[in-house]
């Protein structure tokens, strides 16, 4: 359809209709018919645009900002006009999220019966200023409700470094949310060996420890553009954790022999061991080969020490750590020993924490404040590709109900799901037999894993493919 002109009809209401349906004599038949078409759009809350064709006298109303399709036109008289409803923040200033009396008989918002407040009507979403029409297939989006749910569209990451409206991927199909899709490593602004990872349960922000680029990064929801948290003075970033006050905890495995950095509002406020102090042995006043990190609600910091085969706890303002799992400096495979632990995950609601005991090819569960005796909840049957086996596990995370654990089975290039108490797991992502690759179904050398706030998606640090993959769980 050829658009010859666009008219603003936002101020046209029923009061605009002349007495006896007559119009001023200077208006042409085309203008009169166009106005009638505009009036019909204005009195319908779901109409956002309309088009009128002079030749066919056809008026069409649309519930989106743009019209689609065509009107059959005569080659000698290709005359059609398009009008749209004008939207501005001032229209919504005194109604959005207000009580329902503020939008009574409004064409812009409706009363939401659940909240008893004025909200956007169907097929629209609140973009922070106005109720914008929801988007169609392949249009760029930036928030969860931006796409047409009636067309089964959701806001999904795409390989052109945008988020676009598309249909949900199938189970087992990975989507790249950070880095390139095709196994390409990058410079300081593109991932190169992502390892540790954290997804905020508050707002869904993705935090990444990018090992080979020696940087810590953050990705806002629905954004493929990174924000650099720290990129100078680092040696080997390993893991990252963010608490509810937005304090950021970062471990560097090689810096001063192993260091924990605490950042608030872009400033490093604490270093353990203290800045300038270096350690090269399994002492309680340092963090030799610091690896995974997690922090409890009281501010106690749990760190896995790779070489020391132990998990230690650093209490607030403490100058020494205490061992909470494993034997400091001694590896082993008994229920009170660890061998090269990587990541630690806290489940305070049930009073336990979990450790990926990589060289023992198992996941161990410990009681917080207990005697250091662990219970195997996944693996523990030697290295292998069987459903009851793991091969050098790395990242792990637990569902909110404490019943399911997800494990990145690093050397098997797969992610496994275990129900607590089960004798075997099931495949979530990657190849069941451990094959590596960089297609959207395959993985290569895994780091950490994390659940999104809704537990709809599992994020996977696909380290050797230099990307973060996201897999749908439900």
Short mmCIF file of C-alpha atoms in Angstrom, two decimals, residues 6 24 27 37 50 72 89 136 158 165 175 180 197 206 216 268 272 325 357 393 411 422 447 467 473:
data_model
loop_
_atom_site.label_atom_id
_atom_site.label_comp_id
_atom_site.label_asym_id
_atom_site.label_seq_id
_atom_site.Cartn_x
_atom_site.Cartn_y
_atom_site.Cartn_z
CA UNK A 6 -0.42 10.64 7.57
CA UNK A 24 -18.27 21.98 5.89
CA UNK A 27 -14.17 19.41 2.54
CA UNK A 37 -12.71 6.44 9.24
CA UNK A 50 -6.24 3.13 10.23
CA UNK A 72 -6.00 -3.17 -4.34
CA UNK A 89 3.67 10.89 28.06
CA UNK A 136 5.74 -8.48 15.80
CA UNK A 158 19.62 -13.06 18.50
CA UNK A 165 10.49 -10.91 19.07
CA UNK A 175 20.65 -19.08 22.65
CA UNK A 180 29.48 -14.41 19.55
CA UNK A 197 28.84 -16.38 36.41
CA UNK A 206 23.98 -11.36 34.17
CA UNK A 216 34.49 -8.76 35.20
CA UNK A 268 37.00 -1.64 45.41
CA UNK A 272 41.47 -10.20 51.02
CA UNK A 325 34.68 -28.29 54.04
CA UNK A 357 34.38 -31.62 43.92
CA UNK A 393 32.21 -30.98 37.17
CA UNK A 411 34.84 -32.56 30.47
CA UNK A 422 18.34 -39.64 42.88
CA UNK A 447 32.34 -23.20 33.40
CA UNK A 467 29.98 -17.32 24.94
CA UNK A 473 13.82 -25.45 30.93
#
